[in-house]
Amino acid sequence: MWLSKQYSRLCEARARPAPHGLLAAQQQEQGRRQAQQAATAASSSAAAVRGLDRYSSTGSSGGSSGGSSGGGDSGADSAAGDLFRALLLRLSARYLASERRRNLALDPVANFHLKNGAQLWRLNWGGDTSPRGLANSFGVMVNYRYDLDLVHARNQAYLVGHTVAVSDQVRLLLRDCGDTRARVSSPE
């Protein structure tokens, strides 16, 4: 949908009648630059989505598809995709749970939720495949969980003890990336 809007803007820019004079030349140059930027953004976004699809590996790797029509290196692509996915999820967990500025989470959204007593619950691979999501976080999204009985205790643990409440999934990702600096509390 976003690509189609960019394409229609590009077509509209080319279909406008040409004005006259110096202002017209400036307007034409500006329109040409905008059309180029839109075309570049559309092609890079499409390439990013294709790249994410290539590394998503949502299916099982040990299936019985003996007659695949892909190239001979599909196993290598799958292994590279799995490695990329694991690495990116581990680094995302470390960024959200460990990276701090003044003892608060470096990410402003994480800081907001953790200050309000949430638990860093789950990281989702391919959760946001929009162009903005791919540019900001390679499509990784995070879920926070609010347990009303524990909100106040987690709020105090974060603000006073600088401890982040994480789920078992996030704890495993932190352990796998070897992060010993993370101050995390156990899930209750």
PDB file of C-alpha atoms in Angstrom:
ATOM      1  CA  MET A   1       0.000   0.000   0.000  1.00  0.00           C
ATOM      2  CA  TRP A   2       2.766   2.414   0.909  1.00  0.00           C
ATOM      3  CA  LEU A   3       4.571   1.565  -2.297  1.00  0.00           C
ATOM      4  CA  SER A   4       1.464   2.216  -4.356  1.00  0.00           C
ATOM      5  CA  LYS A   5       1.036   5.650  -2.749  1.00  0.00           C
ATOM      6  CA  GLN A   6       4.635   6.529  -3.533  1.00  0.00           C
ATOM      7  CA  TYR A   7       4.190   5.321  -7.108  1.00  0.00           C
ATOM      8  CA  SER A   8       1.020   7.367  -7.587  1.00  0.00           C
ATOM      9  CA  ARG A   9       2.791  10.466  -6.222  1.00  0.00           C
ATOM     10  CA  LEU A  10       5.570   9.882  -8.699  1.00  0.00           C
ATOM     11  CA  CYS A  11       3.071   9.586 -11.573  1.00  0.00           C
ATOM     12  CA  GLU A  12       1.216  12.712 -10.463  1.00  0.00           C
ATOM     13  CA  ALA A  13       4.458  14.680 -10.297  1.00  0.00           C
ATOM     14  CA  ARG A  14       5.278  13.702 -13.878  1.00  0.00           C
ATOM     15  CA  ALA A  15       1.761  14.423 -15.190  1.00  0.00           C
ATOM     16  CA  ARG A  16       1.526  18.048 -13.948  1.00  0.00           C
ATOM     17  CA  PRO A  17       1.756  20.771 -16.611  1.00  0.00           C
ATOM     18  CA  ALA A  18       5.042  22.626 -16.550  1.00  0.00           C
ATOM     19  CA  PRO A  19       4.856  26.201 -15.151  1.00  0.00           C
ATOM     20  CA  HIS A  20       7.017  28.958 -16.678  1.00  0.00           C
ATOM     21  CA  GLY A  21       9.914  31.085 -15.402  1.00  0.00           C
ATOM     22  CA  LEU A  22      12.543  30.696 -12.658  1.00  0.00           C
ATOM     23  CA  LEU A  23       9.985  29.631 -10.059  1.00  0.00           C
ATOM     24  CA  ALA A  24       8.819  26.950 -12.461  1.00  0.00           C
ATOM     25  CA  ALA A  25      12.349  25.599 -12.869  1.00  0.00           C
ATOM     26  CA  GLN A  26      12.772  25.478  -9.094  1.00  0.00           C
ATOM     27  CA  GLN A  27       9.442  23.717  -8.684  1.00  0.00           C
ATOM     28  CA  GLN A  28      10.339  21.221 -11.385  1.00  0.00           C
ATOM     29  CA  GLU A  29      13.710  20.507  -9.762  1.00  0.00           C
ATOM     30  CA  GLN A  30      12.090  20.080  -6.364  1.00  0.00           C
ATOM     31  CA  GLY A  31       9.453  17.761  -7.851  1.00  0.00           C
ATOM     32  CA  ARG A  32      12.142  15.742  -9.608  1.00  0.00           C
ATOM     33  CA  ARG A  33      14.111  15.367  -6.353  1.00  0.00           C
ATOM     34  CA  GLN A  34      10.987  14.332  -4.454  1.00  0.00           C
ATOM     35  CA  ALA A  35      10.113  11.792  -7.116  1.00  0.00           C
ATOM     36  CA  GLN A  36      13.660  10.394  -6.988  1.00  0.00           C
ATOM     37  CA  GLN A  37      13.523  10.166  -3.188  1.00  0.00           C
ATOM     38  CA  ALA A  38      10.139   8.446  -3.320  1.00  0.00           C
ATOM     39  CA  ALA A  39      11.370   5.947  -5.900  1.00  0.00           C
ATOM     40  CA  THR A  40      14.534   5.257  -3.877  1.00  0.00           C
ATOM     41  CA  ALA A  41      12.564   4.859  -0.643  1.00  0.00           C
ATOM     42  CA  ALA A  42      10.065   2.543  -2.323  1.00  0.00           C
ATOM     43  CA  SER A  43      12.760   0.308  -3.792  1.00  0.00           C
ATOM     44  CA  SER A  44      14.789   0.174  -0.564  1.00  0.00           C
ATOM     45  CA  SER A  45      11.670  -0.619   1.481  1.00  0.00           C
ATOM     46  CA  ALA A  46      10.704  -3.390  -0.893  1.00  0.00           C
ATOM     47  CA  ALA A  47      14.246  -4.767  -0.746  1.00  0.00           C
ATOM     48  CA  ALA A  48      14.199  -4.635   3.052  1.00  0.00           C
ATOM     49  CA  VAL A  49      10.913  -6.534   3.195  1.00  0.00           C
ATOM     50  CA  ARG A  50      12.263  -9.134   0.760  1.00  0.00           C
ATOM     51  CA  GLY A  51      15.419  -9.366   2.883  1.00  0.00           C
ATOM     52  CA  LEU A  52      13.392  -9.890   6.046  1.00  0.00           C
ATOM     53  CA  ASP A  53      11.314 -12.580   4.335  1.00  0.00           C
ATOM     54  CA  ARG A  54      14.521 -14.289   3.310  1.00  0.00           C
ATOM     55  CA  TYR A  55      15.701 -14.488   6.910  1.00  0.00           C
ATOM     56  CA  SER A  56      12.388 -15.088   8.627  1.00  0.00           C
ATOM     57  CA  SER A  57      12.525 -18.921   8.494  1.00  0.00           C
ATOM     58  CA  THR A  58       9.044 -19.355   9.894  1.00  0.00           C
ATOM     59  CA  GLY A  59       8.718 -22.911   8.638  1.00  0.00           C
ATOM     60  CA  SER A  60      10.452 -25.964  10.016  1.00  0.00           C
ATOM     61  CA  SER A  61      13.900 -26.602   8.606  1.00  0.00           C
ATOM     62  CA  GLY A  62      13.738 -30.367   8.840  1.00  0.00           C
ATOM     63  CA  GLY A  63      10.751 -30.910   6.581  1.00  0.00           C
ATOM     64  CA  SER A  64      10.216 -33.425   3.834  1.00  0.00           C
ATOM     65  CA  SER A  65      10.226 -31.053   0.871  1.00  0.00           C
ATOM     66  CA  GLY A  66      12.532 -33.009  -1.364  1.00  0.00           C
ATOM     67  CA  GLY A  67      11.662 -31.212  -4.586  1.00  0.00           C
ATOM     68  CA  SER A  68      12.324 -27.552  -3.806  1.00  0.00           C
ATOM     69  CA  SER A  69      12.722 -25.339  -6.834  1.00  0.00           C
ATOM     70  CA  GLY A  70      15.192 -23.002  -5.109  1.00  0.00           C
ATOM     71  CA  GLY A  71      18.915 -22.857  -5.627  1.00  0.00           C
ATOM     72  CA  GLY A  72      21.406 -25.230  -4.109  1.00  0.00           C
ATOM     73  CA  ASP A  73      22.257 -22.877  -1.265  1.00  0.00           C
ATOM     74  CA  SER A  74      18.811 -22.778   0.370  1.00  0.00           C
ATOM     75  CA  GLY A  75      20.189 -24.676   3.363  1.00  0.00           C
ATOM     76  CA  ALA A  76      22.929 -22.070   3.721  1.00  0.00           C
ATOM     77  CA  ASP A  77      20.352 -19.276   3.473  1.00  0.00           C
ATOM     78  CA  SER A  78      18.252 -20.957   6.153  1.00  0.00           C
ATOM     79  CA  ALA A  79      21.251 -21.359   8.444  1.00  0.00           C
ATOM     80  CA  ALA A  80      22.300 -17.751   7.869  1.00  0.00           C
ATOM     81  CA  GLY A  81      18.727 -16.596   8.518  1.00  0.00           C
ATOM     82  CA  ASP A  82      18.512 -18.552  11.755  1.00  0.00           C
ATOM     83  CA  LEU A  83      21.853 -17.134  12.877  1.00  0.00           C
ATOM     84  CA  PHE A  84      20.791 -13.592  11.982  1.00  0.00           C
ATOM     85  CA  ARG A  85      17.486 -13.996  13.796  1.00  0.00           C
ATOM     86  CA  ALA A  86      19.082 -15.424  16.955  1.00  0.00           C
ATOM     87  CA  LEU A  87      21.760 -12.738  17.011  1.00  0.00           C
ATOM     88  CA  LEU A  88      19.308  -9.899  16.490  1.00  0.00           C
ATOM     89  CA  LEU A  89      16.916 -11.143  19.184  1.00  0.00           C
ATOM     90  CA  ARG A  90      19.779 -11.512  21.680  1.00  0.00           C
ATOM     91  CA  LEU A  91      21.092  -8.032  20.945  1.00  0.00           C
ATOM     92  CA  SER A  92      17.580  -6.606  21.221  1.00  0.00           C
ATOM     93  CA  ALA A  93      17.113  -8.244  24.634  1.00  0.00           C
ATOM     94  CA  ARG A  94      20.435  -6.853  25.799  1.00  0.00           C
ATOM     95  CA  TYR A  95      19.590  -3.370  24.532  1.00  0.00           C
ATOM     96  CA  LEU A  96      16.207  -3.328  26.243  1.00  0.00           C
ATOM     97  CA  ALA A  97      17.257  -4.893  29.559  1.00  0.00           C
ATOM     98  CA  SER A  98      20.854  -3.758  30.046  1.00  0.00           C
ATOM     99  CA  GLU A  99      21.704  -0.581  28.194  1.00  0.00           C
ATOM    100  CA  ARG A 100      21.204   2.339  30.563  1.00  0.00           C
ATOM    101  CA  ARG A 101      21.583   6.073  30.869  1.00  0.00           C
ATOM    102  CA  ARG A 102      21.424   7.369  34.431  1.00  0.00           C
ATOM    103  CA  ASN A 103      20.295   3.917  35.582  1.00  0.00           C
ATOM    104  CA  LEU A 104      17.204   4.033  33.347  1.00  0.00           C
ATOM    105  CA  ALA A 105      16.593   2.118  30.118  1.00  0.00           C
ATOM    106  CA  LEU A 106      18.170   3.742  27.098  1.00  0.00           C
ATOM    107  CA  ASP A 107      15.099   3.091  24.942  1.00  0.00           C
ATOM    108  CA  PRO A 108      12.406   5.678  25.785  1.00  0.00           C
ATOM    109  CA  VAL A 109       9.487   3.297  25.182  1.00  0.00           C
ATOM    110  CA  ALA A 110      11.060   0.590  27.349  1.00  0.00           C
ATOM    111  CA  ASN A 111      11.760   3.195  30.020  1.00  0.00           C
ATOM    112  CA  PHE A 112       8.102   4.288  29.960  1.00  0.00           C
ATOM    113  CA  HIS A 113       6.752   0.764  30.402  1.00  0.00           C
ATOM    114  CA  LEU A 114       9.320  -0.281  33.000  1.00  0.00           C
ATOM    115  CA  LYS A 115       8.702   2.888  35.030  1.00  0.00           C
ATOM    116  CA  ASN A 116       5.015   1.971  35.032  1.00  0.00           C
ATOM    117  CA  GLY A 117       5.744  -1.463  36.477  1.00  0.00           C
ATOM    118  CA  ALA A 118       5.665  -3.646  33.365  1.00  0.00           C
ATOM    119  CA  GLN A 119       7.672  -6.787  32.740  1.00  0.00           C
ATOM    120  CA  LEU A 120       9.754  -7.190  29.570  1.00  0.00           C
ATOM    121  CA  TRP A 121       7.707 -10.139  28.354  1.00  0.00           C
ATOM    122  CA  ARG A 122       8.527 -11.228  24.808  1.00  0.00           C
ATOM    123  CA  LEU A 123      10.525 -10.275  21.702  1.00  0.00           C
ATOM    124  CA  ASN A 124       8.760 -10.905  18.393  1.00  0.00           C
ATOM    125  CA  TRP A 125      10.777 -11.527  15.233  1.00  0.00           C
ATOM    126  CA  GLY A 126       9.095  -9.933  12.211  1.00  0.00           C
ATOM    127  CA  GLY A 127       6.495  -8.219  14.382  1.00  0.00           C
ATOM    128  CA  ASP A 128       6.692  -4.926  12.470  1.00  0.00           C
ATOM    129  CA  THR A 129       7.544  -5.304   8.791  1.00  0.00           C
ATOM    130  CA  SER A 130       6.479  -1.796   7.825  1.00  0.00           C
ATOM    131  CA  PRO A 131       9.222   0.369   6.290  1.00  0.00           C
ATOM    132  CA  ARG A 132       9.505   2.345   9.522  1.00  0.00           C
ATOM    133  CA  GLY A 133       9.607  -0.822  11.644  1.00  0.00           C
ATOM    134  CA  LEU A 134      12.339  -2.309   9.469  1.00  0.00           C
ATOM    135  CA  ALA A 135      14.356   0.902   9.633  1.00  0.00           C
ATOM    136  CA  ASN A 136      13.974   1.308  13.391  1.00  0.00           C
ATOM    137  CA  SER A 137      14.384  -2.255  14.648  1.00  0.00           C
ATOM    138  CA  PHE A 138      14.745  -4.678  11.713  1.00  0.00           C
ATOM    139  CA  GLY A 139      11.144  -5.673  12.363  1.00  0.00           C
ATOM    140  CA  VAL A 140      11.650  -6.794  15.986  1.00  0.00           C
ATOM    141  CA  MET A 141       8.844  -5.842  18.362  1.00  0.00           C
ATOM    142  CA  VAL A 142       8.601  -6.207  22.116  1.00  0.00           C
ATOM    143  CA  ASN A 143       5.656  -7.003  24.371  1.00  0.00           C
ATOM    144  CA  TYR A 144       5.374  -5.733  27.919  1.00  0.00           C
ATOM    145  CA  ARG A 145       3.183  -7.457  30.484  1.00  0.00           C
ATOM    146  CA  TYR A 146       1.370  -5.675  33.289  1.00  0.00           C
ATOM    147  CA  ASP A 147       0.441  -7.837  36.265  1.00  0.00           C
ATOM    148  CA  LEU A 148      -1.683  -5.559  38.433  1.00  0.00           C
ATOM    149  CA  ASP A 149      -0.645  -7.318  41.635  1.00  0.00           C
ATOM    150  CA  LEU A 150       3.042  -6.689  40.875  1.00  0.00           C
ATOM    151  CA  VAL A 151       2.990  -3.281  39.171  1.00  0.00           C
ATOM    152  CA  HIS A 152       3.951  -1.286  42.284  1.00  0.00           C
ATOM    153  CA  ALA A 153       6.709  -3.690  43.325  1.00  0.00           C
ATOM    154  CA  ARG A 154       8.192  -3.730  39.806  1.00  0.00           C
ATOM    155  CA  ASN A 155       7.963   0.052  39.604  1.00  0.00           C
ATOM    156  CA  GLN A 156       9.940   0.399  42.841  1.00  0.00           C
ATOM    157  CA  ALA A 157      12.443  -2.273  41.823  1.00  0.00           C
ATOM    158  CA  TYR A 158      13.115  -0.397  38.587  1.00  0.00           C
ATOM    159  CA  LEU A 159      13.274   3.120  39.996  1.00  0.00           C
ATOM    160  CA  VAL A 160      15.086   2.352  43.259  1.00  0.00           C
ATOM    161  CA  GLY A 161      16.952  -0.887  42.625  1.00  0.00           C
ATOM    162  CA  HIS A 162      17.477  -0.346  38.862  1.00  0.00           C
ATOM    163  CA  THR A 163      16.235  -3.886  38.224  1.00  0.00           C
ATOM    164  CA  VAL A 164      14.245  -4.867  35.126  1.00  0.00           C
ATOM    165  CA  ALA A 165      11.560  -7.545  35.418  1.00  0.00           C
ATOM    166  CA  VAL A 166      11.939 -10.000  32.518  1.00  0.00           C
ATOM    167  CA  SER A 167      10.235 -13.211  31.438  1.00  0.00           C
ATOM    168  CA  ASP A 168      11.970 -16.558  31.054  1.00  0.00           C
ATOM    169  CA  GLN A 169      12.216 -16.068  27.277  1.00  0.00           C
ATOM    170  CA  VAL A 170      14.080 -12.761  27.657  1.00  0.00           C
ATOM    171  CA  ARG A 171      16.244 -14.222  30.454  1.00  0.00           C
ATOM    172  CA  LEU A 172      17.349 -17.029  28.105  1.00  0.00           C
ATOM    173  CA  LEU A 173      18.188 -14.525  25.383  1.00  0.00           C
ATOM    174  CA  LEU A 174      20.266 -12.518  27.862  1.00  0.00           C
ATOM    175  CA  ARG A 175      22.038 -15.643  29.062  1.00  0.00           C
ATOM    176  CA  ASP A 176      22.746 -16.754  25.496  1.00  0.00           C
ATOM    177  CA  CYS A 177      24.351 -13.436  24.610  1.00  0.00           C
ATOM    178  CA  GLY A 178      26.556 -13.647  27.705  1.00  0.00           C
ATOM    179  CA  ASP A 179      25.246 -10.474  29.310  1.00  0.00           C
ATOM    180  CA  THR A 180      26.433 -10.526  32.896  1.00  0.00           C
ATOM    181  CA  ARG A 181      25.704  -6.817  33.474  1.00  0.00           C
ATOM    182  CA  ALA A 182      21.941  -7.174  33.252  1.00  0.00           C
ATOM    183  CA  ARG A 183      20.165  -6.502  36.514  1.00  0.00           C
ATOM    184  CA  VAL A 184      17.008  -8.491  36.034  1.00  0.00           C
ATOM    185  CA  SER A 185      14.492  -9.901  38.429  1.00  0.00           C
ATOM    186  CA  SER A 186      12.930 -13.329  38.189  1.00  0.00           C
ATOM    187  CA  PRO A 187       9.389 -13.680  36.886  1.00  0.00           C
ATOM    188  CA  GLU A 188       6.758 -14.180  39.537  1.00  0.00           C
TER     189      GLU A 188
END
